[in-house]
Coordinates of C-alpha atoms in Angstrom, one line a residue:
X230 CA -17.9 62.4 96.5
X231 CA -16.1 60.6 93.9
X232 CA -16.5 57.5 92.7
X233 CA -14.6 54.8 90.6
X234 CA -15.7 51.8 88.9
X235 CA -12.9 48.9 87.8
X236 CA -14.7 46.3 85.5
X237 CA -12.4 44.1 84.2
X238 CA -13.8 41.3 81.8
X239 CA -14.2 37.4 82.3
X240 CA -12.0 38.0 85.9
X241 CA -12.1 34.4 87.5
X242 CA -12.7 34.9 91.1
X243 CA -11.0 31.3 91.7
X244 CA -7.7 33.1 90.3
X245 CA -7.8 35.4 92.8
X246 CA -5.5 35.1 96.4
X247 CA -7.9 37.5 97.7
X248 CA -10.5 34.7 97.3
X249 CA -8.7 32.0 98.8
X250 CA -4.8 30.8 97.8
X251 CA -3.7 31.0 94.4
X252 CA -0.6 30.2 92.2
X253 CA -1.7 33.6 90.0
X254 CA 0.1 37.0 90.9
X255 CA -2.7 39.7 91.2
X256 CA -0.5 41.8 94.1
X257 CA -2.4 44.4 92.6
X258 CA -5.6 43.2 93.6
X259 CA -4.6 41.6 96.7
X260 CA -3.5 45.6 98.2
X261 CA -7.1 46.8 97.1
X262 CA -8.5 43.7 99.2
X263 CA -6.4 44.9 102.3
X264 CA -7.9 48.3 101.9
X265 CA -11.3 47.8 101.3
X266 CA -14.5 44.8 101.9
X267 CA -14.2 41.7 100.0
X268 CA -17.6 40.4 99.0
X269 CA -17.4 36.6 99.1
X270 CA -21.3 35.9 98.1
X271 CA -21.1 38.4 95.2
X272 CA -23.3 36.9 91.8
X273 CA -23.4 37.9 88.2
X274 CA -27.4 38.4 87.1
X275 CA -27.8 38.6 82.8
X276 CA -24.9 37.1 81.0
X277 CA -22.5 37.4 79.4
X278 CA -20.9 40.6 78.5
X279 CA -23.8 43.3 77.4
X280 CA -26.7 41.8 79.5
X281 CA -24.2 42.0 82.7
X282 CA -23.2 45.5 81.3
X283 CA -27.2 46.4 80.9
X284 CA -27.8 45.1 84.4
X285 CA -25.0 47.7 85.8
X286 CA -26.2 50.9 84.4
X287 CA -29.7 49.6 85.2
X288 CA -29.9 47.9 88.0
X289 CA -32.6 45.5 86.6
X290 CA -32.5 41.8 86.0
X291 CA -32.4 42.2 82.0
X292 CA -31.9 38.3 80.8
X293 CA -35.8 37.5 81.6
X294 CA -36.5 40.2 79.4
X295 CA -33.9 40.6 76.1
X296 CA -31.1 39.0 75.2
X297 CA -27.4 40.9 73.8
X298 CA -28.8 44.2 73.7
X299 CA -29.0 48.2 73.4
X300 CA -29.4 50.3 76.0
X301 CA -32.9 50.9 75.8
X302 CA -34.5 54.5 75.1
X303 CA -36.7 53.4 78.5
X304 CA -33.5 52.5 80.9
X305 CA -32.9 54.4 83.8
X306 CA -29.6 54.6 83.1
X307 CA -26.8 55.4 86.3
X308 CA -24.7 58.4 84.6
X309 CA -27.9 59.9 83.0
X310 CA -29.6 59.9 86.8
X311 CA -26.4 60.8 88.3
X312 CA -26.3 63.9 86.0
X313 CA -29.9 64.9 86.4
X314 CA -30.1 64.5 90.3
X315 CA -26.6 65.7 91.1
X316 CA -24.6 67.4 88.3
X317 CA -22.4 64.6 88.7
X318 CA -19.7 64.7 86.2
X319 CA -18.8 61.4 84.2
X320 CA -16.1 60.1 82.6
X321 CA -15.6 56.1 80.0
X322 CA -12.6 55.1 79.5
X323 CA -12.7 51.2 78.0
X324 CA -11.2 48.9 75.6
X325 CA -14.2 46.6 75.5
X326 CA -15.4 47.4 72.0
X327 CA -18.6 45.4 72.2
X328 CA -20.0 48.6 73.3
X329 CA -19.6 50.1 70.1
X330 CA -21.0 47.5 67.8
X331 CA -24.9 48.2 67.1
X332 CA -25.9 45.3 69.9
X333 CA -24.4 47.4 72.1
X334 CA -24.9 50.9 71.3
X335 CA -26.3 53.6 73.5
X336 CA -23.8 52.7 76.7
X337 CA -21.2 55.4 76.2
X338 CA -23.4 58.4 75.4
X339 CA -24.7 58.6 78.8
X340 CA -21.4 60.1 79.6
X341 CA -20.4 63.4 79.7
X342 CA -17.0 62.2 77.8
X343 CA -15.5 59.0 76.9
X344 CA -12.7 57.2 75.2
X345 CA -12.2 54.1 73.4
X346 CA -8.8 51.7 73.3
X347 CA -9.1 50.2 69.9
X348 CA -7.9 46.8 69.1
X349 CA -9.1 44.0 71.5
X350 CA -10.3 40.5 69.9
X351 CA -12.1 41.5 66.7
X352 CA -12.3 45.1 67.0
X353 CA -12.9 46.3 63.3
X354 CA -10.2 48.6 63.2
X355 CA -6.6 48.6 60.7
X356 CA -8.0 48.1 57.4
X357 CA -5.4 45.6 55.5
X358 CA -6.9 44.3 52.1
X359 CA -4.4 41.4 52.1
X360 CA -4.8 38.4 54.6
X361 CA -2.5 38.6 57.3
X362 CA 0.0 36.0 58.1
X363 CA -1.4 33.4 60.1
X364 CA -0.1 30.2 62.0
X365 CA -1.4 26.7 62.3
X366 CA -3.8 27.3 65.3
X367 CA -6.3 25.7 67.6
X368 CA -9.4 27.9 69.0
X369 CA -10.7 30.7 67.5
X370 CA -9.2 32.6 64.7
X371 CA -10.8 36.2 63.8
X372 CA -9.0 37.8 60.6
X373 CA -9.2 41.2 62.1
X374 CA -7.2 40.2 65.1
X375 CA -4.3 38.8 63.5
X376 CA -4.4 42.7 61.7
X377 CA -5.1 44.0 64.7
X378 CA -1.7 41.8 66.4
X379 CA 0.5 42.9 63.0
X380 CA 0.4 46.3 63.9
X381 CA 2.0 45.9 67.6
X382 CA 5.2 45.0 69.3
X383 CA 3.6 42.1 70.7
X384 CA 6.4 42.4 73.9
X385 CA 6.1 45.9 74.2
X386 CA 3.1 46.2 77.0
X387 CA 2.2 49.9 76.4
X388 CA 1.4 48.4 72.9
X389 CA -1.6 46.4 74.3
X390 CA -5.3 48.4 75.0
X391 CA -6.0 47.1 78.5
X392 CA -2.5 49.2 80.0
X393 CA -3.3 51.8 77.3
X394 CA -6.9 51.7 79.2
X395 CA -5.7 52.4 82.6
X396 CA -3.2 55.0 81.1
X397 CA -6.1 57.2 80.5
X398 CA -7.4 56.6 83.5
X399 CA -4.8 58.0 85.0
X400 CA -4.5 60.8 82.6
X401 CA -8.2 61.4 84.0
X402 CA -6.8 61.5 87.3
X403 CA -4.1 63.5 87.3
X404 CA -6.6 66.1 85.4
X405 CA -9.3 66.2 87.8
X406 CA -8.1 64.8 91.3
X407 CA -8.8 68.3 92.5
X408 CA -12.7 68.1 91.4
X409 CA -15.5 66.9 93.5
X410 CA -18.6 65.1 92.7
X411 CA -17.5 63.0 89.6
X412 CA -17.7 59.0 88.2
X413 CA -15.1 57.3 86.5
X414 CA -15.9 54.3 84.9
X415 CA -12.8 51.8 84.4
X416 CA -13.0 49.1 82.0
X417 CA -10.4 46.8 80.6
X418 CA -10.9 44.0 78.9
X419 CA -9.2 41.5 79.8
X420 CA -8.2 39.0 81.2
X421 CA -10.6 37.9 78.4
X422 CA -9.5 36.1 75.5
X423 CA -7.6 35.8 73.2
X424 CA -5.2 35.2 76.4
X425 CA -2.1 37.5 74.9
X426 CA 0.7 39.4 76.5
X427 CA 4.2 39.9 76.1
X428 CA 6.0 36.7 76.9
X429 CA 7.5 37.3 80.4
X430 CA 4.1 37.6 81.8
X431 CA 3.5 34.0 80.9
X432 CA 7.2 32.7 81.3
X433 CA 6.3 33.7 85.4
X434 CA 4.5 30.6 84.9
X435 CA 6.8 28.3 83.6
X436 CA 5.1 27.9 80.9
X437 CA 6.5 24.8 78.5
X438 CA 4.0 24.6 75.5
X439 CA 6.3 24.0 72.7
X440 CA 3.7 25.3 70.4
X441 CA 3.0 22.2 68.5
X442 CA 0.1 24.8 67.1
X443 CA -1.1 28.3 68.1
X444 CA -3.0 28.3 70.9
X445 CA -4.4 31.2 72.8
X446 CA -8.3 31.6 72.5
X447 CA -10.3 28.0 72.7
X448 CA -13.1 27.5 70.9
X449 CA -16.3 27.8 73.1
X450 CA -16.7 24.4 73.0
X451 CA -16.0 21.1 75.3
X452 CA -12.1 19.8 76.1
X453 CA -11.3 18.2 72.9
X454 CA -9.0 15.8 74.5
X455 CA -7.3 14.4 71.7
X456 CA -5.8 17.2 70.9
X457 CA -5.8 19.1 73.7
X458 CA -5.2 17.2 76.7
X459 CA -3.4 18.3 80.5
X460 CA -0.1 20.6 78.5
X461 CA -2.9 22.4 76.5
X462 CA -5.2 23.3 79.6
X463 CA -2.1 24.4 81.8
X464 CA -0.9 26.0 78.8
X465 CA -4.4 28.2 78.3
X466 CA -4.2 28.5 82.2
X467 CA -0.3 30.4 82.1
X468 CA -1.6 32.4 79.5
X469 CA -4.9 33.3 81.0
X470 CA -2.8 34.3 83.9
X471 CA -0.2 36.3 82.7
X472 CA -2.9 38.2 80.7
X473 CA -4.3 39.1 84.1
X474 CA -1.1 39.6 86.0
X475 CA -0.5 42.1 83.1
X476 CA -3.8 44.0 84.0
X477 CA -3.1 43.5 87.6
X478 CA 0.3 45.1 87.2
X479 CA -1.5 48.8 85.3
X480 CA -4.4 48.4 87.9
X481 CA -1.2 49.0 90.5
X482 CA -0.3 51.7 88.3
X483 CA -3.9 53.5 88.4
X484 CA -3.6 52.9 92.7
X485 CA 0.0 54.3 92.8
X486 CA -1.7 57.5 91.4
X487 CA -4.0 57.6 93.7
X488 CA -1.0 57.1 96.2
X489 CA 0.3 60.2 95.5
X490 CA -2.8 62.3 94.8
X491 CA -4.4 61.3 97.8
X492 CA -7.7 60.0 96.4
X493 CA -8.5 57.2 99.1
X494 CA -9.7 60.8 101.6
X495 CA -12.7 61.2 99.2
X496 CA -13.0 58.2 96.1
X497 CA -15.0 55.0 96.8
X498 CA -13.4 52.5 94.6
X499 CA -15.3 49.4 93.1
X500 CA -13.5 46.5 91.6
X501 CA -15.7 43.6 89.8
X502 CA -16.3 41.3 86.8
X503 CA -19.1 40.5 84.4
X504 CA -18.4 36.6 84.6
X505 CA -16.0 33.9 84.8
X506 CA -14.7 31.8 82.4
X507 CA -13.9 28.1 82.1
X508 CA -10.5 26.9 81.3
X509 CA -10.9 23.5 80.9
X510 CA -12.3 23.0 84.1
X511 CA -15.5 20.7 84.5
X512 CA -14.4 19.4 80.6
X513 CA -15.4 23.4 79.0
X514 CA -14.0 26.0 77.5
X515 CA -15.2 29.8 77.9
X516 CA -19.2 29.9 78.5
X517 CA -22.4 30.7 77.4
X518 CA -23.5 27.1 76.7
X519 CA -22.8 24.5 79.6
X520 CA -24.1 24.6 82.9
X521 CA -23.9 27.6 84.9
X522 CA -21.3 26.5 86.5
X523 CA -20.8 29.2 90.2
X524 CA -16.8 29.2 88.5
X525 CA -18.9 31.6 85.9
X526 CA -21.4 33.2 88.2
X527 CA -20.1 33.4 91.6
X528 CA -18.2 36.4 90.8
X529 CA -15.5 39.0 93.0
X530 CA -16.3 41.8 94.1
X531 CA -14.1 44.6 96.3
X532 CA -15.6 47.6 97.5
X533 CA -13.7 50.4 99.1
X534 CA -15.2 53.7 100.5
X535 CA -13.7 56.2 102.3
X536 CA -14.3 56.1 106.5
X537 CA -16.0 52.7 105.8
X538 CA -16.6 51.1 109.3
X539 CA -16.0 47.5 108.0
X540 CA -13.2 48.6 105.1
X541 CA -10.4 45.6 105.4
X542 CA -13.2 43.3 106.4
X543 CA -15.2 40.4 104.3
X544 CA -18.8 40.8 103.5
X545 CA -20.7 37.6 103.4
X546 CA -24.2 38.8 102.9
X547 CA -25.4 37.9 99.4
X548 CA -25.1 40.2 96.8
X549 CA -25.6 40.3 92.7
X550 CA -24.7 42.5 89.6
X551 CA -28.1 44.9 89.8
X552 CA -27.1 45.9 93.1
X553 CA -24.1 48.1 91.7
X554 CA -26.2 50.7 90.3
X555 CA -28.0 52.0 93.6
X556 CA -25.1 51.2 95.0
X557 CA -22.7 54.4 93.3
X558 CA -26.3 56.0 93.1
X559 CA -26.5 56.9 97.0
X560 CA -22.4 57.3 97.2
X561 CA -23.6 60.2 95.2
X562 CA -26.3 61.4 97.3
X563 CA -29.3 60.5 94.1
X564 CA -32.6 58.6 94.2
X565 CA -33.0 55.4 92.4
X566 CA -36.4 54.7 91.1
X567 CA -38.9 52.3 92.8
X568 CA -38.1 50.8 88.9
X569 CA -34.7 49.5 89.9
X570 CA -34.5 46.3 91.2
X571 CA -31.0 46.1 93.0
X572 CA -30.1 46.7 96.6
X573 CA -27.4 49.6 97.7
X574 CA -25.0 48.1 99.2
X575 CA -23.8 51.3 101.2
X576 CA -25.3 49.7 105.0
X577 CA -23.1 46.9 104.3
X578 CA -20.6 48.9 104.4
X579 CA -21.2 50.6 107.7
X580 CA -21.6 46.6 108.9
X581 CA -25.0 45.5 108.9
X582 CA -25.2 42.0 108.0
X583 CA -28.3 41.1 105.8
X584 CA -29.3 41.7 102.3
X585 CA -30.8 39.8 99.7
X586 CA -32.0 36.2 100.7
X587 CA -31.8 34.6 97.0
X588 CA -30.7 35.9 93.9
X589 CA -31.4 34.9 90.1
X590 CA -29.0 34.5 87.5
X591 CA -28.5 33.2 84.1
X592 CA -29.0 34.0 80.0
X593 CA -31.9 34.8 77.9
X594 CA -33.8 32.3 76.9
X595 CA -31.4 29.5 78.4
X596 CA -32.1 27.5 82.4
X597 CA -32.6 30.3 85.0
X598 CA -31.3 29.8 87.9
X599 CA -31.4 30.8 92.1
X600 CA -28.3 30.7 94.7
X601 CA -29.7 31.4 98.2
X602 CA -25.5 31.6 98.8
X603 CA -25.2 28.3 99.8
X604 CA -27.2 26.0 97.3
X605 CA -27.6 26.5 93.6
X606 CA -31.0 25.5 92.1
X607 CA -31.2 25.3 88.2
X608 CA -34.7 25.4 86.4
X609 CA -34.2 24.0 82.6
X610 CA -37.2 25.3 80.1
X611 CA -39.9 23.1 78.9
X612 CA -38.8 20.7 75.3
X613 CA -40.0 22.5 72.5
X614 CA -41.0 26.1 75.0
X615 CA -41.0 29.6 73.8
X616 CA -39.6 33.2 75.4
X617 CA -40.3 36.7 74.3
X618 CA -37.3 38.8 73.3
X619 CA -38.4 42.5 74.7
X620 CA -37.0 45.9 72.3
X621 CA -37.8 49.1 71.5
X622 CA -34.7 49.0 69.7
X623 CA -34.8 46.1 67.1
X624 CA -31.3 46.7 65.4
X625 CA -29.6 43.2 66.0
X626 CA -32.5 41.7 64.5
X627 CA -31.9 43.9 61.1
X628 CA -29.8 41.0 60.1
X629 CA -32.6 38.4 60.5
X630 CA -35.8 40.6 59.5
X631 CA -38.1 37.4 58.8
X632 CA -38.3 37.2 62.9
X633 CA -40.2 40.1 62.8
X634 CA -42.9 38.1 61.1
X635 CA -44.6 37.2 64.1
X636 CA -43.7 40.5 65.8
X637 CA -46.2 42.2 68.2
X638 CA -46.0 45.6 69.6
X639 CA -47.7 46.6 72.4
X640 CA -46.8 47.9 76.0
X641 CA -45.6 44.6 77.3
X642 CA -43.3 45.9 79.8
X643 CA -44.3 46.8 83.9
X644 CA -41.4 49.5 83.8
X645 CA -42.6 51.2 81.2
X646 CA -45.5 52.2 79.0
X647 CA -43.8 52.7 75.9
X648 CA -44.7 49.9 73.2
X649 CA -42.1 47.4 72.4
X650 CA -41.8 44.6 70.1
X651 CA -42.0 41.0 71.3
X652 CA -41.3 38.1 69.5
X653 CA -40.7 34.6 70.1
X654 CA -37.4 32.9 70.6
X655 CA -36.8 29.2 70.8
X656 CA -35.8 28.2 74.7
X657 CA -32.5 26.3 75.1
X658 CA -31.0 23.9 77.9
X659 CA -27.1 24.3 79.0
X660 CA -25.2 21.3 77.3
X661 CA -26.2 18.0 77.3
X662 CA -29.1 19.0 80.0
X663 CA -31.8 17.2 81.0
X664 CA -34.7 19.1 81.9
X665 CA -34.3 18.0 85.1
X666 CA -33.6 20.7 88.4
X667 CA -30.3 20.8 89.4
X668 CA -29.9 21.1 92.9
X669 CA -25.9 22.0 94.2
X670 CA -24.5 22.2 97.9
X671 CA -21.6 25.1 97.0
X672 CA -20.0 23.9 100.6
X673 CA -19.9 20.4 100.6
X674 CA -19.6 20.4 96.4
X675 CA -18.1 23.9 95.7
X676 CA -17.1 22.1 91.9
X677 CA -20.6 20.8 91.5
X678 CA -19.9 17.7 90.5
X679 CA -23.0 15.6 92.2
X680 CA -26.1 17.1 92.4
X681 CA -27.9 16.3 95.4
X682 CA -31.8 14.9 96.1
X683 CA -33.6 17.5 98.5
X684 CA -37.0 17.2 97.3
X685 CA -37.8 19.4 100.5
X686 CA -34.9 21.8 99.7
X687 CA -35.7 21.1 96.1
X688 CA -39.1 22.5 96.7
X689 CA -38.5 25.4 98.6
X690 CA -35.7 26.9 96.2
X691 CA -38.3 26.3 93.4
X692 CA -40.9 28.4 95.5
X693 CA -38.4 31.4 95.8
X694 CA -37.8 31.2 92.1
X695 CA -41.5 31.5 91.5
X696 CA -41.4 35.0 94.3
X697 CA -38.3 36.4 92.5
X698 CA -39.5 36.5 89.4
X699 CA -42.5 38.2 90.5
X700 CA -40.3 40.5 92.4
X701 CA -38.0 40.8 88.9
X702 CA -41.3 41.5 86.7
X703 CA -40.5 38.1 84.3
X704 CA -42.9 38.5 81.6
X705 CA -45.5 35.3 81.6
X706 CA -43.7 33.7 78.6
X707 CA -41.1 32.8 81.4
X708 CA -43.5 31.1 83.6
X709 CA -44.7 28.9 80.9
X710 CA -41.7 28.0 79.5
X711 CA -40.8 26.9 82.7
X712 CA -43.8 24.7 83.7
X713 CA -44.3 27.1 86.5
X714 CA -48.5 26.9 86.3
X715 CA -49.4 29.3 88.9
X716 CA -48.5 32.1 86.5
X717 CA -52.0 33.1 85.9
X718 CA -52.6 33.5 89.2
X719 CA -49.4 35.8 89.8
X720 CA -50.3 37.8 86.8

């Protein structure tokens, strides 16, 4: 068996025809839908980028534990298993450089080989002593990427890492179609900001900013509507697009090859996301700190195996991130651990129609939150409440030692019994929250714009929080930040 992972970064499933009609060209992505199942109640778990990234190779539910982090020495990680119980060869390929900064270290060395696309966002790589020219912008601005932008023909698409990306996959391809029993893992970037690509890409838009001021990676921050009202949103939107109708276009690319080598007979095929991201929708840009909006957790997923019964069909059993791991796992004939937490999703395949009943989602230390697939259910953290930040690998915290004042070690942890440190974090609420539940119908309210008042529905969700994160192993500093009291008795 062989096996393919596509993981392309802050994908909006909204933007997606495949997903329902949509003014953005993904043809790309709309020929993989035909050929395999489209998942339509697919979640993200952890967020954002690393903790969705941990929750893959792990499949456990890492934001109740950790926050941004390494791999930890006491994962069971997918490519490590895959290697030990099968001999299964894999192969990285990726432009998303966050997994070589020391938050995210420990990811690629699972693999029997890998390669890294430099130069995405603020990827420390041409070294320039003298500032770069910049323009009068709006957003973000990192110095490195304006060095990084210097050094390419900024309309010359082979010039950008996420086609450079799927060039090696293909490479890896064309080297190895005739193997058996390996893993590639895809992963490009973008469409994640900055929103950049070579300018037809966006003039398929029609885009008319008449660039007033740079504008191509907002701030994470609310709409500032004075200056950037209804052009600057549409203009973010053609720009967002184009960046993913450029990936879209080298995915077809990476699928052509497997045209012509005739992979489809033997390679299962897995396209998803790590999150969405807001583009001015709901008055946001980006994530991380507003409401968890289901535009940034209700996520796509495509899944295409060779011989499938239900390949060309839709999925609408509920499914999250953790379930990806056991998932490739038994394509490959290995044994997760009773540690892992996800679901394979290989019956669905063959059409059986249940899976999980609820699943949690959200980020360290922040509101959890519960989607049965119909109804969203947000729990904000007590005023003033306290969670434990889980490690056995302490190197983010190297920049703010003094937390490790009130540092214990100890084996805190159900899936493992080697000591870790714990420490206490401040809890946060999304923006401008309440404390309140939130309680969403995603049928009758699919923008969420008005919760509604169940308190029989309200309950019930509540209760199923309370069983998943017994089922989930949430360490008891989550119960109590929650005000969920019969954590004593659970424990």
């Amino acid at each position: 068996m062989k096996t393919i992972i596509i993981l392309m970064d802050s994908l909006n499933r909204h933007y997606l025809n495949c997903y329902g009609e949509s003014w953005v060209q993904t043809p790309n992505i709309d020929r993989l839908a035909e050929r395999g199942m489209v998942f339509d109640n697919h979640f993200a778990g952890s967020l954002p980028c690393m903790p969705a990234r941990r929750d893959l190779f792990t499949g456990r539910l890492n934001f109740l534990e950790t926050p941004w982090s390494p791999l930890q020495p006491f994962d069971e990680c997918l490519v490590r298993e895959l290697r030990k119980q099968r001999s299964t060869y894999s192969h990285m390929v990726t432009d998303h450089f966050h997994y070589f900064e020391w938050q995210g270290m420990g990811y690629h060395t699972g693999f029997n080989t890998w390669e890294f696309i430099r130069g995405q966002e603020g990827d420390h790589w041409h070294p320039r002593v003298q500032d770069p020219d910049i323009p009068v912008y709006r957003g973000k601005n990192r110095r490195q990427d304006w060095v990084n932008r210097s050094v390419m023909d900024l309309e010359r698409e082979e010039d950008y890492p996420t086609p450079q990306t799927f060039m090696r996959a293909i490479d890896f391809l064309k080297h190895n179609y005739d193997q058996d029993n390996w893993h590639l893992h895809v992963e490009a970037f973008d469409p994640h900001e900055p929103f950049l690509c070579p300018q037809k890409y966006v003039d398929m838009y029609g885009d008319t900013w008449d660039d007033r001021y740079h504008f191509d990676w907002p701030s994470y921050e609310q709409v500032d509507t004075e200056h950037e009202g209804e052009e600057a949103i549409q203009h973010i939107r053609k720009c967002y697009a184009g960046t993913l109708t450029m990936a879209d276009a080298w995915l077809g690319k990476l699928m052509d090859t497997m045209d012509e080598l005739d992979l489809w007979k033997d390679t299962a095929v897995i396209l998803t996301t790590d999150h969405g991201h807001l583009l001015g929708e709901n008055g946001y840009w980006a994530k991380n700190y507003m409401f968890d909006y289901a535009k940034l957790a209700h996520i796509p997923l495509i899944v295409y195996s060779p011989h499938a019964k239900e390949n060309s069909k839709r999925v609408h059993a509920l499914t999250t991130m953790i379930d990806l791991m056991p998932t490739v796992m038994e394509f490959h004939g290995a044994v997760p651990s009773q540690n892992v937490q996800g679901k394979s999703l290989v019956h669905l395949l063959k059409g059986n129609s249940s899976h999980h009943d609820a699943v949690l989602y959200g980020y360290f230390g922040k509101d959890i939150n519960l989607t049965d697939g119909r109804y969203t259910y947000c729990l904000q953290p007590l005023e003033g409440s306290t969670v434990h930040h889980h490690t056995a690998m302490p190197v983010g915290a190297m920049s703010d030692p003094e937390r490790y004042a009130n540092a214990e070690v100890g084996r805190f942890l159900k899936q493992t019994q080697m000591p870790v440190y714990r420490f206490p974090v401040p809890s946060r609420r999304h923006h401008n929250g309440t404390g309140s539940p939130l309680l969403y119908d995603l049928v009758e309210d699919p923008e969420q714009q008005t919760p509604i008042c169940d308190q029989e529905l309200e309950e019930r969700m509540k209760s199923k929080m309370e069983e998943l994160l017994v089922r989930y192993d949430a360490p008891a500093s989550q119960y109590v930040r929650m005000g969920i009291s019969k954590w004593r008795d659970r424990h």
